PDB file of C-alpha atoms in Angstrom:
ATOM      1  CA  UNK Z  10       0.000   0.000   0.000  1.00 48.00           C
ATOM      2  CA  UNK Z  11       1.052   3.610  -0.470  1.00 48.00           C
ATOM      3  CA  UNK Z  12      -0.414   6.910   0.664  1.00 48.00           C
ATOM      4  CA  UNK Z  13      -2.878   8.323  -1.872  1.00 49.00           C
ATOM      5  CA  UNK Z  14      -3.689  11.645  -0.289  1.00 48.00           C
ATOM      6  CA  UNK Z  15      -6.479  12.988   1.895  1.00 45.00           C
ATOM      7  CA  UNK Z  16     -10.151  13.205   1.073  1.00 43.00           C
ATOM      8  CA  UNK Z  17     -10.023  16.777  -0.194  1.00 42.00           C
ATOM      9  CA  UNK Z  18      -9.818  18.164   3.327  1.00 41.00           C
ATOM     10  CA  UNK Z  19      -6.777  20.375   2.902  1.00 40.00           C
ATOM     11  CA  UNK Z  20      -6.531  21.084   6.600  1.00 45.00           C
ATOM     12  CA  UNK Z  21      -5.869  17.397   7.341  1.00 44.00           C
ATOM     13  CA  UNK Z  22      -2.262  16.360   7.906  1.00 48.00           C
ATOM     14  CA  UNK Z  23      -0.630  14.009   5.413  1.00 51.00           C
ATOM     15  CA  UNK Z  24      -0.408  10.322   6.267  1.00 52.00           C
ATOM     16  CA  UNK Z  25       3.074   9.371   7.483  1.00 52.00           C
ATOM     17  CA  UNK Z  26       4.771   6.055   6.580  1.00 51.00           C
ATOM     18  CA  UNK Z  27       6.774   4.540   9.439  1.00 50.00           C
ATOM     19  CA  UNK Z  28       9.192   2.626   7.198  1.00 53.00           C
ATOM     20  CA  UNK Z  29      10.342   2.546   3.603  1.00 53.00           C
ATOM     21  CA  UNK Z  30       7.497   2.915   1.123  1.00 54.00           C
ATOM     22  CA  UNK Z  31       5.417   0.977   0.198  1.00 56.00           C
ATOM     23  CA  UNK Z  32       3.835  -0.425   3.344  1.00 57.00           C
ATOM     24  CA  UNK Z  33       2.288  -3.872   3.703  1.00 58.00           C
ATOM     25  CA  UNK Z  34      -0.470  -3.151   6.213  1.00 61.00           C
ATOM     26  CA  UNK Z  35      -2.150  -0.411   8.224  1.00 57.00           C
ATOM     27  CA  UNK Z  36       0.400  -0.944  10.985  1.00 58.00           C
ATOM     28  CA  UNK Z  37       3.119   0.440   8.697  1.00 58.00           C
ATOM     29  CA  UNK Z  38       1.509   3.891   8.762  1.00 56.00           C
ATOM     30  CA  UNK Z  39       1.098   6.594  11.394  1.00 54.00           C
ATOM     31  CA  UNK Z  40      -2.369   8.117  11.401  1.00 55.00           C
ATOM     32  CA  UNK Z  41      -2.188  11.705  12.720  1.00 56.00           C
ATOM     33  CA  UNK Z  42      -5.142  13.364  14.358  1.00 54.00           C
ATOM     34  CA  UNK Z  43      -7.465  15.022  11.850  1.00 54.00           C
ATOM     35  CA  UNK Z  44      -8.435  18.679  11.980  1.00 53.00           C
ATOM     36  CA  UNK Z  45     -11.624  17.688  13.722  1.00 54.00           C
ATOM     37  CA  UNK Z  46      -9.679  15.806  16.395  1.00 53.00           C
ATOM     38  CA  UNK Z  47     -10.934  12.393  15.333  1.00 54.00           C
ATOM     39  CA  UNK Z  48      -8.825   9.399  14.358  1.00 53.00           C
ATOM     40  CA  UNK Z  49      -9.504   5.685  13.994  1.00 52.00           C
ATOM     41  CA  UNK Z  50      -6.277   3.680  14.496  1.00 54.00           C
ATOM     42  CA  UNK Z  51      -6.385   0.275  12.811  1.00 53.00           C
ATOM     43  CA  UNK Z  52      -9.341   1.220  10.623  1.00 52.00           C
ATOM     44  CA  UNK Z  53     -10.016   3.501   7.695  1.00 51.00           C
ATOM     45  CA  UNK Z  54      -9.241   7.040   8.849  1.00 50.00           C
ATOM     46  CA  UNK Z  55     -11.993   9.607   8.728  1.00 50.00           C
ATOM     47  CA  UNK Z  56     -10.058  11.868   6.392  1.00 50.00           C
ATOM     48  CA  UNK Z  57      -7.293   9.809   4.787  1.00 50.00           C
ATOM     49  CA  UNK Z  58      -7.113   6.606   2.769  1.00 48.00           C
ATOM     50  CA  UNK Z  59      -4.700   4.074   1.231  1.00 51.00           C
ATOM     51  CA  UNK Z  60      -4.528   2.636  -2.259  1.00 49.00           C
ATOM     52  CA  UNK Z  61      -3.590  -1.044  -2.842  1.00 52.00           C
ATOM     53  CA  UNK Z  62      -0.661  -1.065  -5.285  1.00 52.00           C
ATOM     54  CA  UNK Z  63      -0.154  -4.870  -5.280  1.00 56.00           C
ATOM     55  CA  UNK Z  64       0.275  -5.959  -8.932  1.00 55.00           C
ATOM     56  CA  UNK Z  65      -2.795  -7.667 -10.282  1.00 50.00           C
ATOM     57  CA  UNK Z  66      -2.314 -11.393 -10.883  1.00 54.00           C
ATOM     58  CA  UNK Z  67      -1.843 -12.085 -14.525  1.00 65.00           C
ATOM     59  CA  UNK Z  68      -0.824 -14.960 -16.777  1.00 87.00           C
ATOM     60  CA  UNK Z  69       0.277 -18.463 -15.883  1.00 90.00           C
ATOM     61  CA  UNK Z  70       3.293 -20.092 -14.266  1.00 92.00           C
ATOM     62  CA  UNK Z  71       4.869 -23.439 -15.131  1.00 93.00           C
ATOM     63  CA  UNK Z  72       4.897 -26.200 -12.511  1.00 94.00           C
ATOM     64  CA  UNK Z  73       7.436 -28.930 -13.321  1.00 94.00           C
ATOM     65  CA  UNK Z  74       8.048 -32.177 -11.419  1.00 95.00           C
ATOM     66  CA  UNK Z  75      10.885 -34.604 -12.171  1.00 95.00           C
ATOM     67  CA  UNK Z  76      11.269 -37.912 -10.315  1.00 96.00           C
ATOM     68  CA  UNK Z  77      13.671 -40.828 -10.392  1.00 95.00           C
ATOM     69  CA  UNK Z  78      12.721 -44.518 -10.394  1.00 95.00           C
ATOM     70  CA  UNK Z  79      10.886 -46.282  -7.539  1.00 97.00           C
ATOM     71  CA  UNK Z  80       8.262 -43.630  -6.890  1.00 97.00           C
ATOM     72  CA  UNK Z  81       5.238 -41.715  -8.174  1.00 97.00           C
ATOM     73  CA  UNK Z  82       4.088 -38.116  -8.472  1.00 97.00           C
ATOM     74  CA  UNK Z  83       0.331 -37.636  -8.469  1.00 96.00           C
ATOM     75  CA  UNK Z  84      -0.010 -41.388  -8.955  1.00 96.00           C
ATOM     76  CA  UNK Z  85       2.101 -41.490 -12.126  1.00 95.00           C
ATOM     77  CA  UNK Z  86       5.509 -43.095 -12.692  1.00 94.00           C
ATOM     78  CA  UNK Z  87       6.373 -40.861 -15.668  1.00 91.00           C
ATOM     79  CA  UNK Z  88       9.708 -39.126 -15.145  1.00 92.00           C
ATOM     80  CA  UNK Z  89       8.381 -35.652 -16.038  1.00 92.00           C
ATOM     81  CA  UNK Z  90       5.122 -33.880 -15.227  1.00 92.00           C
ATOM     82  CA  UNK Z  91       4.331 -30.297 -16.257  1.00 92.00           C
ATOM     83  CA  UNK Z  92       1.302 -28.089 -15.732  1.00 92.00           C
ATOM     84  CA  UNK Z  93       0.397 -24.443 -16.302  1.00 90.00           C
ATOM     85  CA  UNK Z  94      -1.097 -22.872 -13.180  1.00 93.00           C
ATOM     86  CA  UNK Z  95      -2.825 -19.500 -13.141  1.00 93.00           C
ATOM     87  CA  UNK Z  96      -0.950 -16.835 -11.215  1.00 93.00           C
ATOM     88  CA  UNK Z  97      -2.178 -16.698  -7.634  1.00 92.00           C
ATOM     89  CA  UNK Z  98      -3.855 -20.108  -7.799  1.00 94.00           C
ATOM     90  CA  UNK Z  99      -2.998 -22.944  -5.375  1.00 97.00           C
ATOM     91  CA  UNK Z 100      -1.054 -25.995  -6.545  1.00 97.00           C
ATOM     92  CA  UNK Z 101      -0.098 -29.355  -5.028  1.00 98.00           C
ATOM     93  CA  UNK Z 102       1.678 -32.591  -6.000  1.00 98.00           C
ATOM     94  CA  UNK Z 103       1.565 -35.839  -4.005  1.00 98.00           C
ATOM     95  CA  UNK Z 104       4.826 -37.806  -3.979  1.00 98.00           C
ATOM     96  CA  UNK Z 105       4.835 -41.491  -3.002  1.00 98.00           C
ATOM     97  CA  UNK Z 106       7.751 -43.915  -2.758  1.00 98.00           C
ATOM     98  CA  UNK Z 107       7.383 -47.547  -3.810  1.00 97.00           C
ATOM     99  CA  UNK Z 108       7.258 -50.167  -1.027  1.00 96.00           C
ATOM    100  CA  UNK Z 109      10.688 -50.565   0.571  1.00 96.00           C
ATOM    101  CA  UNK Z 110      11.747 -47.122  -0.720  1.00 97.00           C
ATOM    102  CA  UNK Z 111      11.799 -43.609   0.744  1.00 97.00           C
ATOM    103  CA  UNK Z 112      12.265 -40.092  -0.601  1.00 98.00           C
ATOM    104  CA  UNK Z 113      16.042 -39.656  -0.683  1.00 98.00           C
ATOM    105  CA  UNK Z 114      16.315 -36.065  -1.919  1.00 98.00           C
ATOM    106  CA  UNK Z 115      13.805 -33.294  -2.630  1.00 98.00           C
ATOM    107  CA  UNK Z 116      14.537 -29.853  -4.038  1.00 98.00           C
ATOM    108  CA  UNK Z 117      12.104 -27.142  -5.107  1.00 97.00           C
ATOM    109  CA  UNK Z 118      13.609 -24.447  -7.330  1.00 96.00           C
ATOM    110  CA  UNK Z 119      17.013 -25.655  -6.175  1.00 96.00           C
ATOM    111  CA  UNK Z 120      16.233 -25.332  -2.461  1.00 97.00           C
ATOM    112  CA  UNK Z 121      16.258 -28.467  -0.293  1.00 97.00           C
ATOM    113  CA  UNK Z 122      12.988 -29.604   1.280  1.00 98.00           C
ATOM    114  CA  UNK Z 123      14.373 -31.491   4.317  1.00 97.00           C
ATOM    115  CA  UNK Z 124      10.988 -32.403   5.791  1.00 98.00           C
ATOM    116  CA  UNK Z 125      10.306 -34.625   2.755  1.00 98.00           C
ATOM    117  CA  UNK Z 126      13.498 -36.684   3.041  1.00 98.00           C
ATOM    118  CA  UNK Z 127      13.019 -40.123   4.598  1.00 97.00           C
ATOM    119  CA  UNK Z 128       9.237 -40.157   4.165  1.00 98.00           C
ATOM    120  CA  UNK Z 129       7.151 -42.608   2.143  1.00 97.00           C
ATOM    121  CA  UNK Z 130       4.595 -39.957   1.162  1.00 98.00           C
ATOM    122  CA  UNK Z 131       4.919 -36.197   0.952  1.00 98.00           C
ATOM    123  CA  UNK Z 132       2.451 -33.547  -0.224  1.00 98.00           C
ATOM    124  CA  UNK Z 133       4.139 -30.521  -1.763  1.00 98.00           C
ATOM    125  CA  UNK Z 134       1.820 -27.531  -1.994  1.00 98.00           C
ATOM    126  CA  UNK Z 135       1.681 -23.776  -2.358  1.00 97.00           C
ATOM    127  CA  UNK Z 136      -1.238 -21.509  -1.535  1.00 97.00           C
ATOM    128  CA  UNK Z 137      -0.616 -19.254  -4.529  1.00 95.00           C
ATOM    129  CA  UNK Z 138       1.657 -19.648  -7.542  1.00 94.00           C
ATOM    130  CA  UNK Z 139       3.881 -16.577  -7.751  1.00 93.00           C
ATOM    131  CA  UNK Z 140       6.441 -17.874 -10.247  1.00 93.00           C
ATOM    132  CA  UNK Z 141       7.653 -20.962 -12.071  1.00 93.00           C
ATOM    133  CA  UNK Z 142       8.293 -23.969  -9.796  1.00 95.00           C
ATOM    134  CA  UNK Z 143      10.555 -26.939 -10.543  1.00 96.00           C
ATOM    135  CA  UNK Z 144      10.599 -29.913  -8.134  1.00 97.00           C
ATOM    136  CA  UNK Z 145      13.200 -32.687  -8.348  1.00 97.00           C
ATOM    137  CA  UNK Z 146      12.746 -35.877  -6.296  1.00 97.00           C
ATOM    138  CA  UNK Z 147      14.775 -39.084  -6.030  1.00 97.00           C
ATOM    139  CA  UNK Z 148      13.986 -42.247  -4.087  1.00 97.00           C
ATOM    140  CA  UNK Z 149      16.323 -44.595  -2.201  1.00 97.00           C
ATOM    141  CA  UNK Z 150      15.936 -48.125  -0.866  1.00 95.00           C
ATOM    142  CA  UNK Z 151      15.462 -48.545   2.869  1.00 94.00           C
ATOM    143  CA  UNK Z 152      18.540 -49.765   4.725  1.00 90.00           C
ATOM    144  CA  UNK Z 153      16.756 -51.157   7.776  1.00 90.00           C
ATOM    145  CA  UNK Z 154      18.377 -54.556   7.316  1.00 91.00           C
ATOM    146  CA  UNK Z 155      21.669 -53.441   5.780  1.00 89.00           C
ATOM    147  CA  UNK Z 156      22.844 -53.003   2.219  1.00 85.00           C
ATOM    148  CA  UNK Z 157      23.593 -56.724   1.835  1.00 90.00           C
ATOM    149  CA  UNK Z 158      19.890 -57.662   1.971  1.00 93.00           C
ATOM    150  CA  UNK Z 159      18.390 -57.374  -1.517  1.00 93.00           C
ATOM    151  CA  UNK Z 160      15.373 -55.084  -1.911  1.00 94.00           C
ATOM    152  CA  UNK Z 161      14.102 -57.403  -4.663  1.00 93.00           C
ATOM    153  CA  UNK Z 162      14.096 -60.212  -2.108  1.00 94.00           C
ATOM    154  CA  UNK Z 163      12.410 -58.101   0.593  1.00 94.00           C
ATOM    155  CA  UNK Z 164       9.748 -56.945  -1.878  1.00 94.00           C
ATOM    156  CA  UNK Z 165       8.157 -60.402  -1.770  1.00 93.00           C
ATOM    157  CA  UNK Z 166       6.592 -59.369   1.561  1.00 94.00           C
ATOM    158  CA  UNK Z 167       5.184 -56.177   3.026  1.00 95.00           C
ATOM    159  CA  UNK Z 168       7.348 -53.998   5.247  1.00 94.00           C
ATOM    160  CA  UNK Z 169       4.913 -54.517   8.119  1.00 94.00           C
ATOM    161  CA  UNK Z 170       5.035 -58.311   7.818  1.00 94.00           C
ATOM    162  CA  UNK Z 171       8.841 -58.428   7.805  1.00 94.00           C
ATOM    163  CA  UNK Z 172       9.040 -55.971  10.709  1.00 93.00           C
ATOM    164  CA  UNK Z 173       6.650 -58.140  12.727  1.00 92.00           C
ATOM    165  CA  UNK Z 174       8.942 -61.092  12.081  1.00 87.00           C
ATOM    166  CA  UNK Z 175       8.432 -64.675  13.168  1.00 87.00           C
ATOM    167  CA  UNK Z 176       9.301 -66.825  16.146  1.00 86.00           C
ATOM    168  CA  UNK Z 177      12.480 -68.508  14.915  1.00 89.00           C
ATOM    169  CA  UNK Z 178      16.069 -67.740  15.863  1.00 90.00           C
ATOM    170  CA  UNK Z 179      17.028 -66.282  12.486  1.00 92.00           C
ATOM    171  CA  UNK Z 180      17.182 -62.548  11.822  1.00 93.00           C
ATOM    172  CA  UNK Z 181      16.185 -61.045   8.483  1.00 94.00           C
ATOM    173  CA  UNK Z 182      19.832 -61.003   7.369  1.00 94.00           C
ATOM    174  CA  UNK Z 183      20.137 -64.741   8.108  1.00 93.00           C
ATOM    175  CA  UNK Z 184      16.854 -65.497   6.336  1.00 93.00           C
ATOM    176  CA  UNK Z 185      18.156 -63.651   3.268  1.00 94.00           C
ATOM    177  CA  UNK Z 186      21.388 -65.665   3.197  1.00 94.00           C
ATOM    178  CA  UNK Z 187      19.397 -68.904   3.555  1.00 92.00           C
ATOM    179  CA  UNK Z 188      16.641 -67.674   1.188  1.00 91.00           C
ATOM    180  CA  UNK Z 189      13.909 -68.630   3.635  1.00 90.00           C
ATOM    181  CA  UNK Z 190      10.678 -66.861   4.613  1.00 92.00           C
ATOM    182  CA  UNK Z 191      11.264 -64.102   7.233  1.00 93.00           C
ATOM    183  CA  UNK Z 192       7.556 -64.058   8.122  1.00 93.00           C
ATOM    184  CA  UNK Z 193       7.248 -67.785   8.911  1.00 91.00           C
ATOM    185  CA  UNK Z 194       9.051 -69.859  11.532  1.00 92.00           C
ATOM    186  CA  UNK Z 195      12.029 -71.555   9.892  1.00 89.00           C
ATOM    187  CA  UNK Z 196      14.057 -74.587  10.894  1.00 90.00           C
ATOM    188  CA  UNK Z 197      17.451 -74.822   9.205  1.00 90.00           C
ATOM    189  CA  UNK Z 198      20.582 -76.853   9.891  1.00 92.00           C
ATOM    190  CA  UNK Z 199      23.966 -76.581   8.178  1.00 93.00           C
ATOM    191  CA  UNK Z 200      26.415 -79.344   8.986  1.00 93.00           C
ATOM    192  CA  UNK Z 201      29.330 -81.416   7.789  1.00 94.00           C
ATOM    193  CA  UNK Z 202      27.713 -84.802   7.247  1.00 94.00           C
ATOM    194  CA  UNK Z 203      30.708 -86.881   6.157  1.00 93.00           C
ATOM    195  CA  UNK Z 204      34.509 -86.845   6.029  1.00 91.00           C
ATOM    196  CA  UNK Z 205      35.993 -89.758   4.105  1.00 89.00           C
ATOM    197  CA  UNK Z 206      39.022 -90.928   2.155  1.00 87.00           C
ATOM    198  CA  UNK Z 207      38.177 -91.943  -1.392  1.00 87.00           C
ATOM    199  CA  UNK Z 208      40.991 -93.217  -3.590  1.00 83.00           C
ATOM    200  CA  UNK Z 209      43.572 -91.243  -1.650  1.00 82.00           C
ATOM    201  CA  UNK Z 210      41.543 -88.016  -1.787  1.00 89.00           C
ATOM    202  CA  UNK Z 211      39.835 -86.359   1.158  1.00 91.00           C
ATOM    203  CA  UNK Z 212      36.069 -85.854   0.691  1.00 92.00           C
ATOM    204  CA  UNK Z 213      34.172 -83.438   2.949  1.00 93.00           C
ATOM    205  CA  UNK Z 214      30.389 -83.360   2.467  1.00 93.00           C
ATOM    206  CA  UNK Z 215      28.272 -80.417   3.634  1.00 94.00           C
ATOM    207  CA  UNK Z 216      24.465 -80.329   3.763  1.00 92.00           C
ATOM    208  CA  UNK Z 217      21.871 -77.636   4.433  1.00 91.00           C
ATOM    209  CA  UNK Z 218      18.299 -78.554   5.354  1.00 89.00           C
ATOM    210  CA  UNK Z 219      15.593 -75.842   5.311  1.00 88.00           C
ATOM    211  CA  UNK Z 220      11.869 -76.236   5.835  1.00 85.00           C
ATOM    212  CA  UNK Z 221      10.761 -72.908   4.276  1.00 79.00           C
ATOM    213  CA  UNK Z 222      12.698 -72.810   1.012  1.00 80.00           C
ATOM    214  CA  UNK Z 223      11.785 -69.650  -0.903  1.00 78.00           C
ATOM    215  CA  UNK Z 224      11.527 -71.341  -4.296  1.00 79.00           C
ATOM    216  CA  UNK Z 225       9.991 -68.234  -5.880  1.00 78.00           C
ATOM    217  CA  UNK Z 226      13.260 -66.309  -5.620  1.00 85.00           C
ATOM    218  CA  UNK Z 227      16.598 -67.289  -7.152  1.00 82.00           C
ATOM    219  CA  UNK Z 228      15.218 -70.790  -7.876  1.00 80.00           C
ATOM    220  CA  UNK Z 229      15.317 -71.516  -4.163  1.00 85.00           C
ATOM    221  CA  UNK Z 230      19.120 -71.292  -4.033  1.00 89.00           C
ATOM    222  CA  UNK Z 231      20.790 -69.693  -1.044  1.00 91.00           C
ATOM    223  CA  UNK Z 232      21.643 -66.019  -1.511  1.00 92.00           C
ATOM    224  CA  UNK Z 233      24.845 -66.355   0.470  1.00 92.00           C
ATOM    225  CA  UNK Z 234      28.081 -68.157  -0.325  1.00 93.00           C
ATOM    226  CA  UNK Z 235      29.077 -71.481   1.235  1.00 94.00           C
ATOM    227  CA  UNK Z 236      32.682 -71.762   2.441  1.00 95.00           C
ATOM    228  CA  UNK Z 237      34.572 -74.450   4.321  1.00 94.00           C
ATOM    229  CA  UNK Z 238      36.758 -73.636   7.307  1.00 95.00           C
ATOM    230  CA  UNK Z 239      39.202 -75.842   9.194  1.00 93.00           C
ATOM    231  CA  UNK Z 240      41.495 -75.904  12.211  1.00 93.00           C
ATOM    232  CA  UNK Z 241      44.116 -78.317  13.533  1.00 90.00           C
ATOM    233  CA  UNK Z 242      42.929 -78.358  17.142  1.00 91.00           C
ATOM    234  CA  UNK Z 243      39.801 -77.545  19.102  1.00 90.00           C
ATOM    235  CA  UNK Z 244      41.950 -76.558  22.079  1.00 91.00           C
ATOM    236  CA  UNK Z 245      43.942 -73.760  20.469  1.00 88.00           C
ATOM    237  CA  UNK Z 246      43.833 -71.479  17.463  1.00 89.00           C
ATOM    238  CA  UNK Z 247      40.743 -70.736  15.424  1.00 93.00           C
ATOM    239  CA  UNK Z 248      38.990 -71.735  12.241  1.00 94.00           C
ATOM    240  CA  UNK Z 249      40.388 -70.379   8.984  1.00 94.00           C
ATOM    241  CA  UNK Z 250      38.832 -70.466   5.539  1.00 94.00           C
ATOM    242  CA  UNK Z 251      40.065 -73.229   3.283  1.00 92.00           C
ATOM    243  CA  UNK Z 252      41.212 -71.626   0.048  1.00 91.00           C
ATOM    244  CA  UNK Z 253      39.113 -72.300  -3.038  1.00 91.00           C
ATOM    245  CA  UNK Z 254      36.015 -73.555  -1.190  1.00 93.00           C
ATOM    246  CA  UNK Z 255      33.574 -70.752  -2.065  1.00 94.00           C
ATOM    247  CA  UNK Z 256      30.376 -72.271  -3.480  1.00 90.00           C
ATOM    248  CA  UNK Z 257      27.455 -70.275  -4.916  1.00 88.00           C
ATOM    249  CA  UNK Z 258      23.805 -71.095  -4.299  1.00 85.00           C
ATOM    250  CA  UNK Z 259      23.341 -72.742  -7.698  1.00 83.00           C
ATOM    251  CA  UNK Z 260      26.371 -74.977  -7.114  1.00 84.00           C
ATOM    252  CA  UNK Z 261      25.170 -75.864  -3.626  1.00 84.00           C
ATOM    253  CA  UNK Z 262      21.669 -76.898  -4.743  1.00 76.00           C
ATOM    254  CA  UNK Z 263      21.721 -80.620  -5.462  1.00 64.00           C
ATOM    255  CA  UNK Z 264      18.669 -80.375  -7.732  1.00 59.00           C
ATOM    256  CA  UNK Z 265      16.757 -82.878  -5.626  1.00 56.00           C
ATOM    257  CA  UNK Z 266      15.095 -80.537  -3.157  1.00 54.00           C
ATOM    258  CA  UNK Z 267      18.137 -80.224  -0.916  1.00 67.00           C
ATOM    259  CA  UNK Z 268      21.439 -78.426  -0.685  1.00 87.00           C
ATOM    260  CA  UNK Z 269      24.499 -80.641  -0.560  1.00 89.00           C
ATOM    261  CA  UNK Z 270      28.051 -80.378  -1.784  1.00 90.00           C
ATOM    262  CA  UNK Z 271      31.111 -82.599  -1.479  1.00 91.00           C
ATOM    263  CA  UNK Z 272      34.519 -80.973  -1.440  1.00 93.00           C
ATOM    264  CA  UNK Z 273      37.362 -83.064  -2.846  1.00 92.00           C
ATOM    265  CA  UNK Z 274      40.923 -82.400  -1.683  1.00 91.00           C
ATOM    266  CA  UNK Z 275      43.452 -84.467  -3.676  1.00 90.00           C
ATOM    267  CA  UNK Z 276      46.587 -85.731  -1.975  1.00 79.00           C
ATOM    268  CA  UNK Z 277      45.898 -84.312   1.479  1.00 77.00           C
ATOM    269  CA  UNK Z 278      48.821 -85.310   3.679  1.00 67.00           C
ATOM    270  CA  UNK Z 279      47.375 -84.176   7.026  1.00 68.00           C
ATOM    271  CA  UNK Z 280      44.008 -85.823   7.726  1.00 66.00           C
ATOM    272  CA  UNK Z 281      43.833 -84.740  11.367  1.00 79.00           C
ATOM    273  CA  UNK Z 282      41.863 -81.516  10.957  1.00 87.00           C
ATOM    274  CA  UNK Z 283      38.456 -80.292  12.065  1.00 92.00           C
ATOM    275  CA  UNK Z 284      36.030 -78.812   9.524  1.00 92.00           C
ATOM    276  CA  UNK Z 285      32.956 -76.619   9.645  1.00 93.00           C
ATOM    277  CA  UNK Z 286      30.746 -75.023   6.991  1.00 95.00           C
ATOM    278  CA  UNK Z 287      29.706 -71.359   6.955  1.00 95.00           C
ATOM    279  CA  UNK Z 288      27.228 -69.428   4.789  1.00 94.00           C
ATOM    280  CA  UNK Z 289      28.111 -65.764   4.514  1.00 92.00           C
TER     281      UNK Z 289
END
């Protein structure tokens, strides 16, 4: 607002602005007493008035939204959304991350929107468009169970179901390595079932039994890697990995509904060792 003069009463004092012109509200002006001694602070003065010089809204502004994979804006997965919004009109966009994902970064016209980061759903809005707006949003996988646990594997169940867990002794990380169901009680045993000499070679057989094989993922193979460890004595020292014993899930699966593998060590000269199997 700016002072527009008095109402033709020349004896009335001019309106005084308290700060730099223009003012934003009545409080920015000092209303002196009129010639008749009357004044109405906070309301229209008896003898003076203001003129609103706010520019009239005109034209349209461009609202742009760009997202990365694993999320939606306004229910759409398209990378780019654009819309022309009338100046002064409200605007809003709903952002939603896919299951097992969260908003990782959110900027609006280059400025960070920290309250959106880490959420599954965020409503961006403005009461009145006053210029072009460009939002950029990326989504990241949750790391509740560590980077080693595949999001593709977790996506077979809801976040709530996995968080609720089951009653067995295996954590989600263990269930991933074994490729078992983290929402159902699992019984699993990994053991060395046989150590034998065959034609001068040492054979060490390892077997894994699981009662909740997740056959719908990775053909039911374990997601971890089987390795064999050994030590010379149970009274001193520790187990150390036997070189060259890393076995993938596909190699470990015997194709008959179980997981079994026999290691063959040719020409072993020291048979007096202890062995154990580990999935990592």
